[in-house]
Amino acid sequence: MADFLAIWLPSWLALTLAALVHVTLILTLALTAAAAFTWAERKVAGRIQDRLGPTRVGGRFGWLQAVADGLKLVSKEDIIPRNADPLLFRTAPYVSFCASFCVYLALPFANGWVAQPLDIAVFFVLAVAGLEVLGVILGGYASGSKWSLFGAMREAAQVVSYEVPLALCAVIPVMVAGTMDLVAIGNMQAGWAWNWLIFHNPFLFITFFIYFTCAVASVNRAPFDLPEAESELVAGFLTEYSGFRWSVFFMAEYASMFAVSMLAAILFLGGWNGPLPITVWLGLAPNPATGYEPHALLAYFGNFLGMVNILIKATLGVLLMMWARWTLPRLRIDQVMTMCLKYCIPLAAVMFVGTMIYLYAFPVGLIFRSGGG
Amino acid sequence: MAVEGVDPEVAECDVRTDEILINMGPQHPSTHGVLRVVLRTDGEVVLEATPHIGYLHRCAEKIGENVSPRQWIPYTDRMDYLAGMNMNLGWSLCVEKLLKLEVPEKARHLRVIIVELNRIASHLVAAGTYGLDLGSFTPFMYAFREREKIYDLFELVCGARLTYSYITIGGAMADFPSGWLEKCEKFLNEFEPVVDELHALLTDNTIFIRRTAGIGVLPAEVAIDYGCTGPVLRGSGVAWDLRRDGDPWYTRMYEGYEFHVIAQTNGRYPVERPGHPVPKAAVLGDCWHRYYVRMLECVESMRLIRQGMEKYSRAKGGIGEPIKLMQKLPKGEVYLETEAPKGQMGFMIVSDGAAIPWRARARSSSFCNLSVLSELCRGCLIADVPAILGSLDIVLGEIDR
């Protein structure tokens, strides 16, 4: 977009304008997603628990519930405990939110539809997503409450540990693709569903499940929601937070849930490519076999379908996390660490080596496809 | 290295891992009411857990010395408010023993049906909130849905849903309304599959087993030393149930009934679920066994209710007349324990011949069960404290009275 604007405007102005537009778009998406998932979470929880969930606000399905919740939270009294460190206490939620929001800068929604195309997008996403923990630790520490401190310490132990297997799992598809550019990784999975990286080889198939487990753990969702374990630590690092600041933490949680699910969709589940190459049949996407290049407008429409596709996949991932949350009891902190250090990391490492050997042994692939980039 | 201006003792303490003194409660999501547990922890490891009670003290026993036995019945409801019927029964039987007052056959079966229903309700709360303590919300809702049905049944017989004052000295306040037995039967039929549902969500869940098996192991001797009773004692493998082993005045109520005392003796439970053996990690006396005993007791209670309904419909006569509000009591004293859902609930009455007892006393099972908390929590993790506390299934209204 910046290049396009630069035809008429000086380049600095073009860049600024483009950045503003991108940020607005992404922020809207992240916030809408957070609001929609708040509603969905309550609805899903309700249905799982044999009740209705929200039904009053906004008609039969209570779809305005998220707005009502938001209004309630914003209008609440702003409380900062006497023992808290006021500056850090105020800063913490925004650190968390910025981190989980910045992830979207590098996440492509369709072929080329990305705020900032990066050659090292995977690395960037993992690095920035890991910053969210900083806000949580800051908040827990600055609250001046022992329960908050316990929550922050748990977060530090848990999330930092799970970053390791998470990164290992993300590296495996990168190794197969031969690039860290998420747009390129997404594009190479075009075509039929068996082109998706999850079906590339048996090791990658297992890797997906390890990735998803680690992703759930690193965004603190049940059964790994120890930092805010409400039956043990009152509310963990959130104990002293209320009103707007609490809702910022809350949105950060949902935003990162959605982000890790989107990353899973791009790295393993074909990104914006559907299970069938419909866009190619309809002439909305380039066809490498015939060398067909669609008109810009058609390509735009194809990309829109792709975006719907990836959003559906990511939403399914989030719904899976909700399903787990309302079904399973919580693990204990030592069990969480055991699972990470004893099972997830060694398994991910084995998958890494396995994929490496597979790529060496079958450079053109065994069953369906030619191997890798 | 000494830092200038800093007390050397403090500086030395800084090098060590600090012990944290932290209040769990009285306003904490998983202390089941207004219990306060003071934890001394080293990081996540609990070194000492001291329960502090008394936040719900309402001088119930003192009130008992100022009102007549029938007037005290509503106060017994508010002791174990999750099992009001059982509390009513304990006090009624105690006073009846003093009066040498026998209730008619029909009232006997009515009482069995009602108290066993309430036992199920109480165990459902125990199991449901136990899931909540371990971070699993859904079983709680399922359990409370079923408990709601039991409360609907109670509402039909006495108009109240939580504090009934239904079972009274000399019988019960009213007979079952017409059609009640069919509704009860319908509930039992609906409840049976829900037990399996709860088993699937909690009992056999791997995470649940990992969180409870081998945690808070209470050996049988320790349980007896502390005076633990009810599912806590039976979870340690002691087959002791007052419905079978208690005072004859109480066990007569269950005469002709067939039921098992749920406790693992010689490595097996009297009732077993085919295909679902006790997990290998579970140690006799741990949280898992205490929870499991309650779940199996729900099924036993259903058996008892079915038998009771059959006997009730065959029994002739009325359900007995309550004694006069200010009836003079004979001189003497009586202590009687009954098997309430939480354990042995003892009531004592000392009379000097007046209509108002000279002393009324309640022995709380939850009180003794809670006293093992500090024993069980030594060296466990913070996350285990709610797990252990939940498995003891205390109710503060009864502890503080």
PDB file of C-alpha atoms in Angstrom, chain A residues 45 47-51 146-147 149-150 154 222-223 225-226 230-235 325-335 343, chain B residues 20-24 28-30 41 43-44 132-138 141-142 145 201 205 207-208 210-211 215 381-384 386:
ATOM      1  CA  ALA A  45     -19.662 -22.621  28.047  1.00  0.00           C
ATOM      2  CA  ARG A  47     -24.154 -25.025  25.924  1.00  0.00           C
ATOM      3  CA  ILE A  48     -21.526 -27.361  27.337  1.00  0.00           C
ATOM      4  CA  GLN A  49     -22.900 -26.829  30.821  1.00  0.00           C
ATOM      5  CA  ASP A  50     -26.478 -27.456  29.855  1.00  0.00           C
ATOM      6  CA  ARG A  51     -27.617 -23.854  30.134  1.00  0.00           C
ATOM      7  CA  LYS A 146       1.043 -12.233  47.382  1.00  0.00           C
ATOM      8  CA  TRP A 147      -1.514 -14.044  45.273  1.00  0.00           C
ATOM      9  CA  LEU A 149       3.043 -12.567  42.880  1.00  0.00           C
ATOM     10  CA  PHE A 150       2.366 -16.308  42.867  1.00  0.00           C
ATOM     11  CA  ARG A 154       3.843 -19.266  37.689  1.00  0.00           C
ATOM     12  CA  ALA A 222      -7.195 -24.287  30.630  1.00  0.00           C
ATOM     13  CA  PRO A 223      -6.002 -26.870  31.505  1.00  0.00           C
ATOM     14  CA  ASP A 225      -4.437 -21.595  33.178  1.00  0.00           C
ATOM     15  CA  LEU A 226      -2.276 -21.701  36.278  1.00  0.00           C
ATOM     16  CA  GLU A 230      -9.122 -19.005  40.386  1.00  0.00           C
ATOM     17  CA  SER A 231      -9.595 -21.843  42.842  1.00  0.00           C
ATOM     18  CA  GLU A 232      -6.016 -21.659  44.092  1.00  0.00           C
ATOM     19  CA  LEU A 233      -4.700 -18.137  43.611  1.00  0.00           C
ATOM     20  CA  VAL A 234      -7.984 -16.206  43.818  1.00  0.00           C
ATOM     21  CA  ALA A 235      -7.319 -14.773  40.346  1.00  0.00           C
ATOM     22  CA  ARG A 325     -11.392 -25.284  29.039  1.00  0.00           C
ATOM     23  CA  TRP A 326     -14.929 -26.239  29.921  1.00  0.00           C
ATOM     24  CA  THR A 327     -14.195 -29.957  30.060  1.00  0.00           C
ATOM     25  CA  LEU A 328     -10.890 -30.546  31.767  1.00  0.00           C
ATOM     26  CA  PRO A 329      -9.666 -29.955  35.319  1.00  0.00           C
ATOM     27  CA  ARG A 330      -6.553 -27.875  35.780  1.00  0.00           C
ATOM     28  CA  LEU A 331      -3.081 -29.383  35.995  1.00  0.00           C
ATOM     29  CA  ARG A 332      -0.768 -28.680  38.892  1.00  0.00           C
ATOM     30  CA  ILE A 333       2.278 -26.477  38.377  1.00  0.00           C
ATOM     31  CA  ASP A 334       4.764 -29.341  38.736  1.00  0.00           C
ATOM     32  CA  GLN A 335       2.731 -31.425  36.300  1.00  0.00           C
ATOM     33  CA  TYR A 343       7.402 -34.789  27.144  1.00  0.00           C
TER      34      TYR A 343
ATOM     35  CA  ILE B  20       5.709 -16.387  52.776  1.00  0.00           C
ATOM     36  CA  LEU B  21       2.839 -16.164  55.213  1.00  0.00           C
ATOM     37  CA  ILE B  22      -0.323 -15.950  53.229  1.00  0.00           C
ATOM     38  CA  ASN B  23      -3.993 -15.861  54.063  1.00  0.00           C
ATOM     39  CA  MET B  24      -6.201 -18.247  52.177  1.00  0.00           C
ATOM     40  CA  HIS B  28     -11.242 -17.125  48.877  1.00  0.00           C
ATOM     41  CA  PRO B  29     -13.042 -18.984  46.095  1.00  0.00           C
ATOM     42  CA  SER B  30     -12.245 -22.463  47.320  1.00  0.00           C
ATOM     43  CA  THR B  41       4.853 -21.457  52.153  1.00  0.00           C
ATOM     44  CA  GLY B  43       7.522 -20.778  47.043  1.00  0.00           C
ATOM     45  CA  GLU B  44       4.738 -23.102  46.022  1.00  0.00           C
ATOM     46  CA  LEU B 132     -14.530 -26.557  40.743  1.00  0.00           C
ATOM     47  CA  ASP B 133     -11.654 -26.684  43.207  1.00  0.00           C
ATOM     48  CA  LEU B 134      -9.633 -28.529  40.606  1.00  0.00           C
ATOM     49  CA  GLY B 135     -10.510 -26.039  37.889  1.00  0.00           C
ATOM     50  CA  SER B 136     -13.232 -27.978  36.123  1.00  0.00           C
ATOM     51  CA  PHE B 137     -16.412 -25.950  35.959  1.00  0.00           C
ATOM     52  CA  THR B 138     -18.776 -28.166  34.036  1.00  0.00           C
ATOM     53  CA  MET B 141     -23.201 -27.327  36.802  1.00  0.00           C
ATOM     54  CA  TYR B 142     -24.273 -30.898  36.109  1.00  0.00           C
ATOM     55  CA  ARG B 145     -28.766 -29.316  38.014  1.00  0.00           C
ATOM     56  CA  LEU B 201     -15.923 -36.051  33.646  1.00  0.00           C
ATOM     57  CA  ASN B 205     -10.416 -38.260  33.936  1.00  0.00           C
ATOM     58  CA  ILE B 207      -5.980 -35.041  34.923  1.00  0.00           C
ATOM     59  CA  PHE B 208      -8.426 -35.477  37.787  1.00  0.00           C
ATOM     60  CA  ARG B 210      -3.298 -36.976  38.637  1.00  0.00           C
ATOM     61  CA  ARG B 211      -4.554 -34.138  40.780  1.00  0.00           C
ATOM     62  CA  ILE B 215      -2.559 -36.475  47.415  1.00  0.00           C
ATOM     63  CA  LEU B 381       1.806 -27.644  46.906  1.00  0.00           C
ATOM     64  CA  ILE B 382      -0.502 -24.646  47.050  1.00  0.00           C
ATOM     65  CA  ALA B 383      -2.659 -26.195  44.365  1.00  0.00           C
ATOM     66  CA  ASP B 384      -3.117 -29.250  46.575  1.00  0.00           C
ATOM     67  CA  PRO B 386      -7.973 -26.744  47.678  1.00  0.00           C
TER      68      PRO B 386
END
